[in-house]
PDB file of C-alpha atoms in Angstrom:
ATOM      1  CA  MET M   1       0.051  -0.172  -0.379  1.00 41.00           C
ATOM      2  CA  MET M   2       1.247   3.602  -1.123  1.00 44.00           C
ATOM      3  CA  ASP M   3       1.596   6.281   1.327  1.00 51.00           C
ATOM      4  CA  LEU M   4      -1.879   8.904   1.082  1.00 49.00           C
ATOM      5  CA  PRO M   5      -0.974  12.101   0.798  1.00 49.00           C
ATOM      6  CA  GLU M   6      -2.071  14.360   3.187  1.00 51.00           C
ATOM      7  CA  SER M   7      -5.030  15.470   0.680  1.00 48.00           C
ATOM      8  CA  LEU M   8      -6.523  11.839   1.070  1.00 50.00           C
ATOM      9  CA  ARG M   9      -6.264  11.388   4.604  1.00 60.00           C
ATOM     10  CA  SER M  10      -9.657  12.530   4.830  1.00 84.00           C
ATOM     11  CA  VAL M  11     -10.899   9.827   2.205  1.00 91.00           C
ATOM     12  CA  ARG M  12     -11.856   6.071   3.403  1.00 93.00           C
ATOM     13  CA  ALA M  13     -13.490   5.898  -0.100  1.00 97.00           C
ATOM     14  CA  LEU M  14     -14.172   5.562  -3.154  1.00 98.00           C
ATOM     15  CA  ILE M  15     -18.213   5.396  -3.995  1.00 98.00           C
ATOM     16  CA  PHE M  16     -18.878   5.210  -7.954  1.00 98.00           C
ATOM     17  CA  ASP M  17     -23.029   5.342  -9.934  1.00 98.00           C
ATOM     18  CA  PHE M  18     -22.491   3.311 -12.648  1.00 98.00           C
ATOM     19  CA  ASP M  19     -24.471   3.798 -14.968  1.00 96.00           C
ATOM     20  CA  GLY M  20     -22.832   7.349 -17.423  1.00 95.00           C
ATOM     21  CA  VAL M  21     -20.357   7.742 -14.941  1.00 97.00           C
ATOM     22  CA  ILE M  22     -18.608   3.898 -15.717  1.00 98.00           C
ATOM     23  CA  VAL M  23     -20.448   2.705 -19.492  1.00 96.00           C
ATOM     24  CA  ASP M  24     -22.542   5.094 -21.118  1.00 94.00           C
ATOM     25  CA  THR M  25     -25.737   3.706 -20.861  1.00 94.00           C
ATOM     26  CA  GLU M  26     -27.589   7.063 -20.256  1.00 93.00           C
ATOM     27  CA  TRP M  27     -27.240   8.148 -23.668  1.00 94.00           C
ATOM     28  CA  ALA M  28     -28.487   5.028 -26.159  1.00 94.00           C
ATOM     29  CA  ILE M  29     -31.080   4.657 -23.065  1.00 94.00           C
ATOM     30  CA  PHE M  30     -31.888   8.442 -24.730  1.00 95.00           C
ATOM     31  CA  GLN M  31     -32.730   7.724 -27.975  1.00 96.00           C
ATOM     32  CA  THR M  32     -34.180   4.988 -28.513  1.00 96.00           C
ATOM     33  CA  TRP M  33     -37.067   7.220 -26.201  1.00 96.00           C
ATOM     34  CA  SER M  34     -36.323  10.067 -28.318  1.00 96.00           C
ATOM     35  CA  GLU M  35     -37.162   7.444 -31.375  1.00 96.00           C
ATOM     36  CA  LEU M  36     -40.785   6.200 -29.578  1.00 96.00           C
ATOM     37  CA  PHE M  37     -41.732  10.030 -29.290  1.00 97.00           C
ATOM     38  CA  ALA M  38     -40.791  11.171 -32.791  1.00 97.00           C
ATOM     39  CA  ARG M  39     -42.460   8.215 -34.328  1.00 95.00           C
ATOM     40  CA  HIS M  40     -45.523   9.165 -32.470  1.00 96.00           C
ATOM     41  CA  ASP M  41     -44.920  12.929 -34.664  1.00 95.00           C
ATOM     42  CA  VAL M  42     -44.077  14.628 -31.042  1.00 96.00           C
ATOM     43  CA  GLU M  43     -40.734  15.415 -29.420  1.00 95.00           C
ATOM     44  CA  LEU M  44     -38.819  14.113 -26.088  1.00 95.00           C
ATOM     45  CA  LYS M  45     -36.822  17.523 -25.205  1.00 94.00           C
ATOM     46  CA  LEU M  46     -33.418  16.125 -23.066  1.00 94.00           C
ATOM     47  CA  GLU M  47     -33.915  18.513 -20.483  1.00 93.00           C
ATOM     48  CA  THR M  48     -37.371  17.011 -19.737  1.00 94.00           C
ATOM     49  CA  TYR M  49     -35.876  13.692 -20.578  1.00 93.00           C
ATOM     50  CA  ALA M  50     -32.373  14.385 -17.738  1.00 92.00           C
ATOM     51  CA  GLN M  51     -35.117  14.840 -14.366  1.00 91.00           C
ATOM     52  CA  CYS M  52     -35.320  11.187 -14.595  1.00 91.00           C
ATOM     53  CA  VAL M  53     -31.207  10.007 -15.117  1.00 91.00           C
ATOM     54  CA  GLY M  54     -30.070   8.887 -12.012  1.00 88.00           C
ATOM     55  CA  SER M  55     -33.102   7.550 -10.874  1.00 84.00           C
ATOM     56  CA  ASP M  56     -36.257   6.697 -12.051  1.00 77.00           C
ATOM     57  CA  HIS M  57     -39.925   6.992 -14.033  1.00 77.00           C
ATOM     58  CA  ASP M  58     -41.637   7.750 -10.358  1.00 77.00           C
ATOM     59  CA  ALA M  59     -39.180  11.398 -10.658  1.00 74.00           C
ATOM     60  CA  TRP M  60     -40.518  11.571 -14.290  1.00 84.00           C
ATOM     61  CA  ASP M  61     -42.232   9.194 -16.356  1.00 91.00           C
ATOM     62  CA  PRO M  62     -41.503   8.592 -20.402  1.00 93.00           C
ATOM     63  CA  LYS M  63     -44.498   6.931 -21.134  1.00 93.00           C
ATOM     64  CA  ALA M  64     -47.005   9.045 -19.320  1.00 94.00           C
ATOM     65  CA  HIS M  65     -45.408  12.703 -20.599  1.00 95.00           C
ATOM     66  CA  LEU M  66     -45.362  11.004 -24.554  1.00 96.00           C
ATOM     67  CA  GLU M  67     -48.973  10.261 -24.345  1.00 96.00           C
ATOM     68  CA  GLU M  68     -50.303  13.296 -22.848  1.00 95.00           C
ATOM     69  CA  LEU M  69     -48.531  14.696 -26.265  1.00 95.00           C
ATOM     70  CA  CYS M  70     -49.756  12.711 -28.153  1.00 93.00           C
ATOM     71  CA  GLY M  71     -53.581  12.984 -26.627  1.00 94.00           C
ATOM     72  CA  TYR M  72     -54.123   8.643 -26.260  1.00 95.00           C
ATOM     73  CA  ALA M  73     -53.124   5.188 -24.267  1.00 95.00           C
ATOM     74  CA  LEU M  74     -49.916   3.088 -26.369  1.00 96.00           C
ATOM     75  CA  ASP M  75     -50.021  -0.741 -25.713  1.00 96.00           C
ATOM     76  CA  TRP M  76     -46.579  -0.490 -23.712  1.00 96.00           C
ATOM     77  CA  ASP M  77     -46.746  -4.564 -23.481  1.00 96.00           C
ATOM     78  CA  ALA M  78     -46.433  -4.108 -26.905  1.00 95.00           C
ATOM     79  CA  VAL M  79     -43.946  -0.381 -27.835  1.00 95.00           C
ATOM     80  CA  LEU M  80     -41.101  -1.298 -24.278  1.00 95.00           C
ATOM     81  CA  PRO M  81     -39.637  -4.586 -25.324  1.00 95.00           C
ATOM     82  CA  GLU M  82     -38.707  -3.441 -29.314  1.00 95.00           C
ATOM     83  CA  LYS M  83     -37.523   0.088 -27.722  1.00 94.00           C
ATOM     84  CA  HIS M  84     -35.472  -2.157 -24.499  1.00 93.00           C
ATOM     85  CA  ALA M  85     -33.910  -4.294 -27.329  1.00 95.00           C
ATOM     86  CA  ALA M  86     -32.836  -0.964 -29.794  1.00 95.00           C
ATOM     87  CA  SER M  87     -31.030   0.185 -26.169  1.00 94.00           C
ATOM     88  CA  ARG M  88     -29.108  -3.280 -26.108  1.00 92.00           C
ATOM     89  CA  ARG M  89     -27.939  -2.864 -29.530  1.00 94.00           C
ATOM     90  CA  LEU M  90     -27.200   0.304 -28.873  1.00 93.00           C
ATOM     91  CA  MET M  91     -25.490  -0.849 -26.200  1.00 92.00           C
ATOM     92  CA  ALA M  92     -23.470  -3.736 -27.346  1.00 88.00           C
ATOM     93  CA  GLY M  93     -20.456  -1.895 -28.129  1.00 84.00           C
ATOM     94  CA  GLN M  94     -19.162  -0.363 -25.557  1.00 89.00           C
ATOM     95  CA  GLY M  95     -16.111  -0.037 -22.460  1.00 93.00           C
ATOM     96  CA  VAL M  96     -15.309   1.375 -19.662  1.00 97.00           C
ATOM     97  CA  MET M  97     -15.294   5.436 -19.414  1.00 96.00           C
ATOM     98  CA  ASP M  98     -12.613   7.373 -20.193  1.00 96.00           C
ATOM     99  CA  GLY M  99     -10.671   7.836 -17.200  1.00 97.00           C
ATOM    100  CA  VAL M 100     -12.803   5.085 -14.769  1.00 97.00           C
ATOM    101  CA  VAL M 101      -9.823   2.316 -14.963  1.00 98.00           C
ATOM    102  CA  GLU M 102      -6.897   4.565 -13.664  1.00 97.00           C
ATOM    103  CA  TRP M 103      -8.945   5.808 -10.785  1.00 97.00           C
ATOM    104  CA  LEU M 104      -9.910   2.179  -9.940  1.00 98.00           C
ATOM    105  CA  ASP M 105      -5.650   1.300  -9.889  1.00 97.00           C
ATOM    106  CA  ALA M 106      -4.823   4.733  -8.362  1.00 95.00           C
ATOM    107  CA  ALA M 107      -7.550   3.480  -5.391  1.00 96.00           C
ATOM    108  CA  GLN M 108      -6.595   0.551  -5.527  1.00 95.00           C
ATOM    109  CA  CYS M 109      -2.647   1.346  -4.575  1.00 93.00           C
ATOM    110  CA  ALA M 110      -3.838   4.083  -2.007  1.00 91.00           C
ATOM    111  CA  GLY M 111      -6.076   1.301  -0.207  1.00 93.00           C
ATOM    112  CA  LEU M 112      -9.404   2.857  -0.881  1.00 95.00           C
ATOM    113  CA  PRO M 113     -12.379   0.553  -0.817  1.00 97.00           C
ATOM    114  CA  VAL M 114     -14.758   1.043  -4.173  1.00 98.00           C
ATOM    115  CA  ALA M 115     -18.220   0.442  -3.730  1.00 98.00           C
ATOM    116  CA  VAL M 116     -20.897   1.545  -6.893  1.00 98.00           C
ATOM    117  CA  ALA M 117     -24.038   2.578  -5.540  1.00 98.00           C
ATOM    118  CA  SER M 118     -26.707   2.808  -8.147  1.00 97.00           C
ATOM    119  CA  SER M 119     -30.023   3.227  -9.072  1.00 96.00           C
ATOM    120  CA  SER M 120     -30.485   0.521 -11.177  1.00 95.00           C
ATOM    121  CA  SER M 121     -30.893  -3.004 -10.307  1.00 96.00           C
ATOM    122  CA  HIS M 122     -28.005  -5.785  -9.581  1.00 97.00           C
ATOM    123  CA  GLU M 123     -28.635  -8.307 -11.540  1.00 97.00           C
ATOM    124  CA  TRP M 124     -28.168  -5.136 -14.378  1.00 96.00           C
ATOM    125  CA  VAL M 125     -25.128  -3.790 -12.694  1.00 97.00           C
ATOM    126  CA  HIS M 126     -23.723  -7.020 -11.138  1.00 98.00           C
ATOM    127  CA  GLY M 127     -24.204  -7.889 -15.362  1.00 96.00           C
ATOM    128  CA  TRP M 128     -22.278  -5.604 -16.605  1.00 96.00           C
ATOM    129  CA  LEU M 129     -19.305  -5.021 -14.811  1.00 98.00           C
ATOM    130  CA  THR M 130     -18.508  -8.638 -14.929  1.00 97.00           C
ATOM    131  CA  LYS M 131     -19.426  -8.624 -18.891  1.00 95.00           C
ATOM    132  CA  LEU M 132     -15.833  -5.357 -19.015  1.00 96.00           C
ATOM    133  CA  GLU M 133     -14.133  -7.679 -16.112  1.00 97.00           C
ATOM    134  CA  LEU M 134     -14.417  -4.958 -13.724  1.00 98.00           C
ATOM    135  CA  ARG M 135     -16.780  -6.673 -11.042  1.00 98.00           C
ATOM    136  CA  GLU M 136     -13.544  -8.082  -8.204  1.00 97.00           C
ATOM    137  CA  ARG M 137     -12.467  -3.722  -8.858  1.00 98.00           C
ATOM    138  CA  PHE M 138     -15.771  -3.166  -6.909  1.00 98.00           C
ATOM    139  CA  VAL M 139     -15.516  -4.487  -2.824  1.00 98.00           C
ATOM    140  CA  SER M 140     -19.983  -3.995  -2.935  1.00 98.00           C
ATOM    141  CA  LEU M 141     -22.451  -3.009  -5.117  1.00 98.00           C
ATOM    142  CA  SER M 142     -25.567  -0.674  -3.560  1.00 98.00           C
ATOM    143  CA  CYS M 143     -28.662  -1.539  -5.669  1.00 98.00           C
ATOM    144  CA  ARG M 144     -32.424  -0.310  -5.694  1.00 96.00           C
ATOM    145  CA  ASP M 145     -32.678  -4.213  -5.129  1.00 94.00           C
ATOM    146  CA  HIS M 146     -31.220  -2.573  -1.279  1.00 94.00           C
ATOM    147  CA  VAL M 147     -32.654   0.241  -0.392  1.00 96.00           C
ATOM    148  CA  GLU M 148     -36.361   1.765   0.083  1.00 95.00           C
ATOM    149  CA  ARG M 149     -35.677   4.717  -1.639  1.00 96.00           C
ATOM    150  CA  ILE M 150     -33.326   4.891  -4.867  1.00 95.00           C
ATOM    151  CA  LYS M 151     -31.832   8.950  -5.479  1.00 96.00           C
ATOM    152  CA  PRO M 152     -32.118  11.383  -4.792  1.00 95.00           C
ATOM    153  CA  ALA M 153     -33.304  10.225  -1.470  1.00 96.00           C
ATOM    154  CA  PRO M 154     -29.979   9.076  -0.178  1.00 98.00           C
ATOM    155  CA  ASP M 155     -30.109   5.612   0.809  1.00 98.00           C
ATOM    156  CA  LEU M 156     -27.924   3.766  -1.807  1.00 98.00           C
ATOM    157  CA  PHE M 157     -24.607   6.268  -0.480  1.00 98.00           C
ATOM    158  CA  LEU M 158     -25.385   5.422   3.158  1.00 98.00           C
ATOM    159  CA  HIS M 159     -25.706   1.771   1.853  1.00 98.00           C
ATOM    160  CA  ALA M 160     -22.409   1.575   0.136  1.00 98.00           C
ATOM    161  CA  ALA M 161     -21.200   3.216   2.983  1.00 98.00           C
ATOM    162  CA  ALA M 162     -22.404   0.807   5.519  1.00 98.00           C
ATOM    163  CA  GLN M 163     -21.752  -1.984   3.434  1.00 97.00           C
ATOM    164  CA  LEU M 164     -17.478  -0.534   3.686  1.00 97.00           C
ATOM    165  CA  GLU M 165     -18.001   0.273   6.537  1.00 97.00           C
ATOM    166  CA  VAL M 166     -16.420   4.384   7.076  1.00 97.00           C
ATOM    167  CA  ASP M 167     -18.366   7.215   7.924  1.00 96.00           C
ATOM    168  CA  PRO M 168     -20.839   9.480   5.023  1.00 96.00           C
ATOM    169  CA  ALA M 169     -18.451  11.924   5.229  1.00 95.00           C
ATOM    170  CA  ALA M 170     -15.267   9.559   4.900  1.00 95.00           C
ATOM    171  CA  ALA M 171     -16.264   8.345   1.436  1.00 96.00           C
ATOM    172  CA  LEU M 172     -16.323   9.680  -2.300  1.00 96.00           C
ATOM    173  CA  VAL M 173     -18.836  10.265  -4.223  1.00 97.00           C
ATOM    174  CA  ILE M 174     -18.278  10.003  -8.704  1.00 97.00           C
ATOM    175  CA  GLU M 175     -21.377  10.961 -10.208  1.00 97.00           C
ATOM    176  CA  ASP M 176     -23.226  12.486 -13.654  1.00 97.00           C
ATOM    177  CA  SER M 177     -26.108  13.903 -12.652  1.00 96.00           C
ATOM    178  CA  ALA M 178     -28.041  16.309 -10.802  1.00 95.00           C
ATOM    179  CA  ASN M 179     -30.498  13.469  -9.280  1.00 95.00           C
ATOM    180  CA  GLY M 180     -27.619  11.884  -7.880  1.00 96.00           C
ATOM    181  CA  THR M 181     -25.623  14.905  -6.889  1.00 97.00           C
ATOM    182  CA  ALA M 182     -27.916  15.854  -4.597  1.00 96.00           C
ATOM    183  CA  ALA M 183     -28.456  11.926  -3.252  1.00 97.00           C
ATOM    184  CA  ALA M 184     -24.902  12.047  -1.912  1.00 97.00           C
ATOM    185  CA  HIS M 185     -25.152  15.725  -0.592  1.00 95.00           C
ATOM    186  CA  ALA M 186     -27.501  14.510   1.715  1.00 96.00           C
ATOM    187  CA  ALA M 187     -25.646  11.624   2.484  1.00 97.00           C
ATOM    188  CA  GLY M 188     -22.954  13.890   3.474  1.00 96.00           C
ATOM    189  CA  MET M 189     -21.575  13.054   0.532  1.00 96.00           C
ATOM    190  CA  ARG M 190     -18.276  15.637  -1.238  1.00 93.00           C
ATOM    191  CA  VAL M 191     -19.134  15.127  -4.401  1.00 95.00           C
ATOM    192  CA  VAL M 192     -16.999  14.832  -8.574  1.00 95.00           C
ATOM    193  CA  ALA M 193     -19.799  15.447 -10.549  1.00 96.00           C
ATOM    194  CA  VAL M 194     -18.768  13.862 -14.259  1.00 97.00           C
ATOM    195  CA  PRO M 195     -21.785  14.635 -16.258  1.00 96.00           C
ATOM    196  CA  ASN M 196     -21.922  12.728 -19.930  1.00 94.00           C
ATOM    197  CA  ARG M 197     -24.169  14.357 -22.771  1.00 93.00           C
ATOM    198  CA  VAL M 198     -27.096  13.463 -21.603  1.00 95.00           C
ATOM    199  CA  THR M 199     -26.238  15.104 -17.688  1.00 96.00           C
ATOM    200  CA  ALA M 200     -24.408  18.268 -18.994  1.00 95.00           C
ATOM    201  CA  HIS M 201     -27.519  20.838 -19.020  1.00 95.00           C
ATOM    202  CA  GLN M 202     -27.661  20.169 -14.765  1.00 95.00           C
ATOM    203  CA  ASP M 203     -27.090  21.972 -12.002  1.00 93.00           C
ATOM    204  CA  PHE M 204     -24.094  20.192 -10.308  1.00 95.00           C
ATOM    205  CA  SER M 205     -23.258  23.649  -7.390  1.00 93.00           C
ATOM    206  CA  LYS M 206     -23.560  21.131  -5.060  1.00 91.00           C
ATOM    207  CA  ALA M 207     -21.024  18.539  -5.965  1.00 94.00           C
ATOM    208  CA  TRP M 208     -16.496  19.363  -4.585  1.00 90.00           C
ATOM    209  CA  ARG M 209     -15.290  19.154  -8.184  1.00 90.00           C
ATOM    210  CA  ARG M 210     -16.743  18.745 -11.070  1.00 93.00           C
ATOM    211  CA  VAL M 211     -14.549  17.184 -14.107  1.00 93.00           C
ATOM    212  CA  GLY M 212     -15.268  16.654 -18.134  1.00 93.00           C
ATOM    213  CA  SER M 213     -14.185  13.769 -17.391  1.00 94.00           C
ATOM    214  CA  LEU M 214     -12.200  11.612 -15.173  1.00 95.00           C
ATOM    215  CA  ALA M 215      -8.999  10.785 -17.882  1.00 95.00           C
ATOM    216  CA  GLU M 216      -8.722  15.149 -17.389  1.00 92.00           C
ATOM    217  CA  LEU M 217      -7.250  14.798 -13.590  1.00 83.00           C
ATOM    218  CA  THR M 218      -6.167  12.557 -11.828  1.00 88.00           C
ATOM    219  CA  LEU M 219      -7.304  10.473  -7.902  1.00 91.00           C
ATOM    220  CA  ALA M 220      -5.158  12.813  -5.541  1.00 85.00           C
ATOM    221  CA  ASP M 221      -5.628  16.018  -7.901  1.00 83.00           C
ATOM    222  CA  ALA M 222      -8.855  16.463  -8.445  1.00 75.00           C
ATOM    223  CA  LEU M 223      -8.533  15.408  -4.824  1.00 72.00           C
ATOM    224  CA  GLU M 224      -6.200  17.692  -3.613  1.00 69.00           C
ATOM    225  CA  PRO M 225      -8.941  20.057  -2.176  1.00 57.00           C
ATOM    226  CA  VAL M 226     -10.602  17.545   0.751  1.00 53.00           C
ATOM    227  CA  GLY M 227      -8.557  18.265   4.710  1.00 45.00           C
ATOM    228  CA  ARG M 228      -8.368  21.858   3.159  1.00 39.00           C
TER     229      ARG M 228
END
C-alpha cells in the first residue's frame, strides 16, 4: 500500500455511480425514447428527459409524458420490449468510460475501497461489471434492490458506506446526474461530478468538483482540496 498524500487522508473510500459514469448507457436509452416520441410525431427534449436520469420513472415518467403529448394511450406491453431491444443494440459495443480504470488503479494503490451505488438493478450492474471484467474491483454493489428509496434520496449512498464500513463523510462519490449529486449531498458525502452528454446541462453546484472526464485529472488531483 502506498502512503497517502495529505490531500487524501480525510477520504476513506470511493463510491461510483454506474450508468453514465462507468458505462455510457444513458445516451442509448435517451436516443431510443426520442425515436419513439418521433414516431408519434412529438418531440422529447433532452432537458425534459434528463429529469429521470440517476433515478427512475417516479421522478419523471416518459410513458405518461408521451401519452400526454400525443393524446392517446399506447400498448406499452408491445412497445417497451421493442424499445428496450433497440437500447441494448446501441449499448452492445460500449466499453468502460475514460479514466475509470485509472481511478480504480489509483484507489487500489492508495488502499481505498471502492463501491457502486446505482439506482439500477443489481442484475443490470453486476452483469455489466462482469462483462467488462471489473466486478472484482468493487467491494460491494448497492442497487435499487437493496434500499427502499433510490436517488435523489440518500439511501443508496448510506447503504454503500455501511457496506464499506466507513463514515459517510469519509466517502467521495463520482456522479454524473443532478439526482445522484443531490442524493450524495444528502448523505453527507462530497461529489466529483462528471456530467455526460445527457446531463451536461444540469445543476452541479452541490458538487465538490466538476470535470469533463475522469481522464482529465488523477485521483490525487481531484481530491486536492479535500481536507484543507
